Amino acid sequence: MPKVYVTRDIYPEALEILRRGLEVAVWDEDRAIPRDVLLREIGDADAVLTLLTEKVDQEFLDHTPKAKIVANMAVGFDNIDVPACTRRKVVVTNTPGVLTETTADFAFALLMAVARFVVPGVGYVRDGKWESWSPSLFVGRDIHHATLGIVGLGRIGQEMAKRGRGFDMEIVYYDVYRREDLEQQHGWRYAELDDLLVEADFVTVHVDLNDHTRKLFSTEAFRKMKKTAYLINAARGPIIDLDALYQALKSGEIGGAGLDVTDPEPIPADHPILQLENAVVCPHIASASLQTRTKMAILAAENVVAVLRGDRPKTPVNPEVLDS
Ligand code: DGY
C-alpha cells in the first residue's frame, strides 16, 4: 500500500480520505515537526502532505526518493522550491480558492481593529482603567468612505475590494496585471503602486512572496504613504521590512498597521512593535475558520489521492510535471 507522510495532525475528514487507500503516518505533536525527524520520516513516503512550516528544498527531496507529490496545505508555496520539485518530477499542489473569502474577512477585521483601536480598547477595559466616557478616548479614523488601496488584485484582493465597497470605500488597486474587466464591472480604479501609496487611507497587501515582492514595503514606501495611512498584511511577512515598519509607526510616518504575518514567524515576543497601540499583530490565522481549514486539509488530501492513483490533482502548481 502506498504511504503518505502528513507533517501535522490535520482535520479528521482529510485523514479519513487518505486512510481509505493509503498507509498514513502523521506527526501528531502540536508543534512543527523538527527537521531531522521530518527528513527521517519521509524516507519511504510516496507522498508528503506539508504545511507552510516545512521547507521543501533539495535536501528534503534527497531524503524522499519515492515521493511523487508534495501537497501543501496552504495557497502560498514559498516554502517549496518548485523548480527543484519539477526537475525531480514531483508534483506540487496548493489549496487555492477554498480560503479566499475567509482570508479577506480576516484582513478586513485587521483593518477595522487597527483603525478603531479595538485591541487596546479591550486591554483598557480588562485592566480596569475605564473610568468614564471620554470624548478623546481611543479616537481612530473612519473606514467608511475612505480610500482602500489594494496591492495585488488576485482572488483575495478582489474579495477585499468587495468588502471595502460594502463600507462605501473608494477602491484603487495596483497589480502587475491590469484588470480592465473588473474596473468596468465594479468601478474599481487602477493606479501605479507609487500613486496608490500616496492616495490610499488603507493599503492592504495581497501579493505572493517572490523576489519582486520581498521587502516591497520598506522605508521608501512608508515615506510615500499618508502619515495617517494604515498598512494591512495577511499575505506573507517578508513583503514588509518589519524593523522599518516599526520605525515608521513609532515616528508617525504612517498611522498604523494590522499584520497577520511577520518576518520572522513567530515574531519574537520582545519585538518592540508589539508594544505599539497602533499595531495589531496576529499569529498567521487569516484562513483559520473551522470550515476553511477543513476544506484546505481535504483539498490537500484529495490531491495526494489523485496523484497516487495516477489521476490529475485539482490544484497543481507545476502542471508541466503531469503533462510531461
Ligand atoms: C496560505 O494558505 O498560504 C495561508 O498563509 C495559510 O492559510
Coordinates of C-alpha atoms and ligand atoms in Angstrom, one line a residue:
M1 CA 0.0 0.0 0.0
P2 CA 1.4 3.4 -0.9
K3 CA 2.4 5.6 2.1
V4 CA 1.7 9.2 2.7
Y5 CA 3.5 11.2 5.4
V6 CA 1.5 14.0 7.0
T7 CA 3.6 16.6 8.8
R8 CA 0.9 17.7 11.3
D9 CA -2.2 16.2 12.8
I10 CA -4.7 17.8 10.3
Y11 CA -8.5 17.6 10.2
P12 CA -10.0 14.1 10.6
E13 CA -12.1 14.4 7.5
A14 CA -8.9 14.7 5.5
L15 CA -7.1 11.9 7.3
E16 CA -10.1 9.7 6.6
I17 CA -9.8 10.4 2.9
L18 CA -6.1 9.4 3.0
R19 CA -6.7 6.3 5.1
R20 CA -9.2 4.8 2.6
G21 CA -6.4 3.6 0.3
L22 CA -3.1 4.6 1.8
E23 CA -0.8 3.9 4.7
V24 CA -0.9 7.1 6.7
A25 CA 1.8 8.3 9.1
V26 CA 1.2 11.6 10.9
W27 CA 3.4 13.8 13.1
D28 CA 0.9 14.3 15.8
E29 CA 2.6 16.6 18.2
D30 CA 1.2 20.1 18.4
R31 CA 4.3 21.9 17.2
A32 CA 6.1 22.0 13.8
I33 CA 7.9 18.8 13.1
P34 CA 11.7 19.0 13.8
R35 CA 13.7 19.0 10.6
D36 CA 15.7 15.8 11.5
V37 CA 12.6 13.9 12.3
L38 CA 10.9 15.1 9.0
L39 CA 13.9 14.0 6.9
R40 CA 13.9 10.6 8.6
E41 CA 10.1 10.0 8.3
I42 CA 9.8 10.9 4.6
G43 CA 12.4 8.3 3.6
D44 CA 9.8 5.7 2.4
A45 CA 6.9 8.0 1.6
D46 CA 5.2 8.0 -1.8
A47 CA 3.6 11.4 -0.9
V48 CA 4.1 14.1 1.7
L49 CA 1.4 16.4 2.9
T50 CA 3.1 19.5 4.2
L51 CA 2.3 22.8 5.9
L52 CA 4.0 26.1 5.2
T53 CA 6.2 25.5 8.2
E54 CA 8.1 22.8 6.2
K55 CA 10.9 23.8 3.9
V56 CA 10.8 21.7 0.8
D57 CA 14.2 22.1 -0.8
Q58 CA 16.8 19.9 -2.4
E59 CA 17.7 18.3 0.9
F60 CA 14.1 17.4 1.5
L61 CA 13.8 15.9 -1.9
D62 CA 17.0 13.9 -1.5
H63 CA 15.5 12.3 1.6
T64 CA 12.3 11.2 -0.1
P65 CA 13.4 9.4 -3.2
K66 CA 10.0 7.8 -3.9
A67 CA 7.8 10.8 -3.4
K68 CA 5.5 11.7 -6.3
I69 CA 3.7 14.6 -4.7
V70 CA 4.2 17.3 -2.1
A71 CA 0.7 18.5 -1.2
N72 CA 1.0 21.8 0.6
M73 CA -2.0 22.7 2.9
A74 CA -1.8 26.4 2.0
V75 CA -2.4 28.5 -1.0
G76 CA 1.1 30.1 -0.7
F77 CA 4.0 27.8 -1.5
D78 CA 7.0 30.0 -0.9
N79 CA 8.2 27.2 1.5
I80 CA 8.7 25.0 -1.6
D81 CA 11.5 25.0 -4.1
V82 CA 9.1 24.3 -7.0
P83 CA 11.8 24.2 -9.8
A84 CA 13.7 21.6 -7.7
C85 CA 10.5 19.5 -7.4
T86 CA 9.8 19.9 -11.1
R87 CA 13.3 18.7 -12.0
R88 CA 12.6 15.6 -9.8
K89 CA 9.2 15.2 -11.4
V90 CA 7.5 15.7 -8.1
V91 CA 4.0 17.2 -8.4
V92 CA 3.4 20.2 -6.1
T93 CA -0.1 21.2 -5.2
N94 CA -1.6 24.0 -3.1
T95 CA -5.0 24.9 -1.8
P96 CA -6.3 28.0 -3.7
G97 CA -9.9 29.1 -3.8
V98 CA -11.1 27.5 -0.6
L99 CA -9.6 30.1 1.7
T100 CA -10.2 33.3 -0.3
E101 CA -13.2 34.8 1.5
T102 CA -12.1 33.7 4.9
T103 CA -8.7 35.3 4.5
A104 CA -10.3 38.5 3.2
D105 CA -12.7 38.6 6.1
F106 CA -9.7 38.5 8.5
A107 CA -7.7 41.1 6.6
F108 CA -10.7 43.4 6.8
A109 CA -11.0 42.6 10.5
L110 CA -7.4 43.7 11.0
L111 CA -8.1 46.9 9.1
M112 CA -11.1 47.6 11.4
A113 CA -9.2 46.6 14.5
V114 CA -6.3 48.9 14.0
A115 CA -8.2 51.9 12.7
R116 CA -10.6 51.8 15.7
F117 CA -8.3 50.7 18.5
V118 CA -10.2 47.5 19.2
V119 CA -7.3 45.7 20.8
P120 CA -6.1 48.5 23.1
G121 CA -9.7 49.2 23.9
V122 CA -10.3 45.7 25.1
G123 CA -7.0 45.8 27.1
Y124 CA -8.0 49.0 28.7
V125 CA -11.3 47.6 30.0
R126 CA -9.7 44.4 31.1
D127 CA -7.0 46.3 33.0
G128 CA -9.8 48.2 34.9
K129 CA -8.7 51.6 33.5
W130 CA -12.1 52.6 32.2
E131 CA -13.5 55.3 34.5
S132 CA -15.8 57.4 32.3
W133 CA -16.8 58.1 28.8
S134 CA -14.3 60.5 27.2
P135 CA -14.5 62.5 24.0
S136 CA -10.8 61.7 23.3
L137 CA -10.5 58.0 24.4
F138 CA -9.1 55.8 21.6
V139 CA -10.2 58.1 18.8
G140 CA -9.5 56.3 15.5
R141 CA -10.2 57.0 11.9
D142 CA -13.2 56.3 9.7
I143 CA -13.3 53.3 7.5
H144 CA -16.4 54.2 5.5
H145 CA -15.8 56.4 2.5
A146 CA -12.0 56.1 3.0
T147 CA -9.8 55.0 0.0
L148 CA -8.8 51.4 0.1
G149 CA -5.6 50.7 -1.8
I150 CA -5.2 47.0 -2.8
V151 CA -1.8 45.8 -3.7
G152 CA -2.4 42.6 -5.6
L153 CA -5.8 42.1 -7.2
G154 CA -5.9 38.3 -7.2
R155 CA -8.6 36.2 -5.6
I156 CA -8.1 37.6 -2.1
G157 CA -7.5 41.1 -3.2
Q158 CA -10.8 41.1 -5.1
E159 CA -12.7 39.8 -2.1
M160 CA -11.1 42.6 -0.1
A161 CA -12.3 45.1 -2.7
K162 CA -15.9 43.8 -2.3
R163 CA -15.7 44.1 1.4
G164 CA -14.4 47.7 1.0
R165 CA -17.3 48.5 -1.3
G166 CA -19.7 47.3 1.4
F167 CA -18.3 50.1 3.6
D168 CA -18.6 52.7 0.8
M169 CA -14.9 52.8 0.3
E170 CA -13.2 54.1 -2.9
I171 CA -11.3 51.2 -4.3
V172 CA -8.0 51.7 -6.0
Y173 CA -5.7 48.8 -6.9
Y174 CA -2.3 48.0 -8.2
D175 CA -1.4 44.7 -9.8
V176 CA 1.2 43.6 -12.4
Y177 CA -1.9 42.5 -14.5
R178 CA -4.3 45.3 -15.1
R179 CA -8.0 44.1 -14.8
E180 CA -10.0 46.4 -17.0
D181 CA -12.9 43.9 -16.9
L182 CA -13.1 44.3 -13.1
E183 CA -12.6 48.0 -13.3
Q184 CA -15.6 48.3 -15.6
Q185 CA -17.7 45.8 -13.7
H186 CA -17.2 47.2 -10.2
G187 CA -15.9 50.7 -10.6
W188 CA -12.5 49.8 -9.1
R189 CA -9.7 52.1 -10.3
Y190 CA -6.1 51.1 -11.3
A191 CA -3.1 53.1 -10.1
E192 CA 0.6 52.7 -10.3
L193 CA 2.0 51.5 -7.0
D194 CA 3.6 54.8 -6.1
D195 CA 0.4 56.7 -6.8
L196 CA -1.7 54.2 -4.8
L197 CA 0.7 54.6 -1.8
V198 CA 0.3 58.4 -1.9
E199 CA -3.5 58.3 -2.2
A200 CA -4.7 55.4 0.0
D201 CA -6.0 55.7 3.5
F202 CA -5.6 52.0 3.9
V203 CA -3.1 49.9 2.0
T204 CA -3.7 46.2 2.0
V205 CA -1.2 43.7 0.7
H206 CA -2.4 40.6 -1.3
V207 CA 0.6 39.6 -3.4
D208 CA 2.7 36.4 -3.5
L209 CA 6.1 36.4 -1.9
N210 CA 8.7 36.3 -4.6
D211 CA 12.0 38.1 -5.5
H212 CA 10.0 41.2 -6.7
T213 CA 7.8 41.5 -3.6
R214 CA 10.3 40.7 -0.8
K215 CA 10.6 43.9 1.2
L216 CA 8.3 45.7 -1.2
F217 CA 7.3 47.7 1.8
S218 CA 10.3 49.4 3.4
T219 CA 11.3 52.9 4.5
E220 CA 10.9 54.3 1.0
A221 CA 7.3 53.1 0.6
F222 CA 6.3 54.3 4.1
R223 CA 7.6 57.8 3.2
K224 CA 5.2 57.9 0.2
M225 CA 2.2 56.8 2.3
K226 CA 0.0 59.3 4.1
K227 CA 1.0 60.0 7.7
T228 CA -2.5 58.8 8.7
A229 CA -2.5 55.7 6.4
Y230 CA -2.8 52.1 7.7
L231 CA -1.0 49.1 6.3
I232 CA -2.6 45.7 6.4
N233 CA -0.7 42.4 5.6
A234 CA -2.4 39.0 5.6
A235 CA -0.1 37.7 2.7
R236 CA 3.5 36.9 3.7
G237 CA 5.7 38.5 6.3
P238 CA 8.8 39.2 4.3
I239 CA 6.9 41.5 1.9
I240 CA 7.3 44.1 4.7
D241 CA 10.5 45.1 6.3
L242 CA 9.3 44.7 9.9
D243 CA 12.0 46.9 11.6
A244 CA 11.4 49.7 9.1
L245 CA 7.7 49.4 9.8
Y246 CA 8.3 49.7 13.5
Q247 CA 10.3 52.9 12.9
A248 CA 7.6 54.2 10.6
L249 CA 4.9 53.6 13.2
K250 CA 6.9 54.9 16.1
S251 CA 7.9 58.1 14.3
G252 CA 4.4 58.8 12.9
E253 CA 5.5 58.2 9.3
I254 CA 2.3 56.1 8.9
G255 CA -0.8 55.8 11.1
G256 CA -0.9 52.1 11.9
A257 CA -0.5 48.5 10.8
G258 CA -2.5 45.3 11.0
L259 CA -0.4 42.2 10.5
D260 CA -1.3 38.6 10.3
V261 CA 2.1 37.6 9.1
T262 CA 5.6 38.8 10.1
D263 CA 9.2 38.2 9.3
P264 CA 10.3 36.2 11.1
E265 CA 7.5 33.9 12.2
P266 CA 6.9 33.6 15.0
I267 CA 7.7 37.2 15.8
P268 CA 9.9 37.4 18.9
A269 CA 7.7 38.2 21.9
D270 CA 10.0 41.1 22.8
H271 CA 9.8 42.8 19.4
P272 CA 9.0 46.5 20.2
I273 CA 6.3 46.6 17.5
L274 CA 4.1 44.5 19.9
Q275 CA 4.1 47.4 22.4
L276 CA 2.6 49.9 20.0
E277 CA -1.0 50.8 20.3
N278 CA -1.2 51.5 16.5
A279 CA -0.1 47.9 15.6
V280 CA -2.2 44.8 15.7
V281 CA -0.2 41.6 15.2
C282 CA -1.8 38.2 14.9
P283 CA -0.2 34.7 14.6
H284 CA -0.9 33.9 10.9
I285 CA -4.5 32.9 11.4
A286 CA -6.3 34.7 8.5
S287 CA -7.5 31.4 7.0
A288 CA -8.3 29.9 10.4
S289 CA -12.0 29.2 10.4
L290 CA -13.1 25.6 11.0
Q291 CA -14.9 25.4 7.7
T292 CA -11.9 26.7 5.7
R293 CA -9.2 24.9 7.4
T294 CA -11.2 21.6 7.0
K295 CA -11.6 22.4 3.2
M296 CA -7.9 23.1 2.9
A297 CA -6.9 19.8 4.5
I298 CA -9.5 17.9 2.4
L299 CA -8.2 19.5 -0.8
A300 CA -4.6 18.6 0.1
A301 CA -5.7 15.0 0.8
E302 CA -7.6 14.7 -2.4
N303 CA -4.6 15.9 -4.3
V304 CA -2.5 13.2 -2.7
V305 CA -5.0 10.5 -3.5
A306 CA -5.4 11.7 -7.1
V307 CA -1.6 11.7 -7.9
L308 CA -1.0 8.3 -6.3
R309 CA -3.9 6.9 -8.3
G310 CA -2.5 8.3 -11.5
D311 CA -5.2 10.9 -11.8
R312 CA -4.8 14.7 -12.3
P313 CA -4.8 16.6 -9.0
K314 CA -7.3 19.5 -8.7
T315 CA -4.8 22.3 -7.9
P316 CA -1.3 21.6 -9.3
V317 CA 1.4 24.3 -9.0
N318 CA 3.7 22.7 -11.6
P319 CA 1.3 21.1 -14.1
E320 CA 4.2 20.6 -16.5
V321 CA 5.2 17.5 -14.4
L322 CA 1.8 16.0 -15.2
D323 CA 2.0 16.9 -18.9
S324 CA 5.5 15.6 -19.5
Ligands
DGY1 C1 -1.8 30.2 3.0 O1 -2.7 29.3 2.7 O2 -0.9 30.4 2.2 C2 -2.0 30.9 4.3 O3 -1.0 31.7 4.6 C3 -2.3 30.0 5.4 O4 -3.6 29.6 5.2

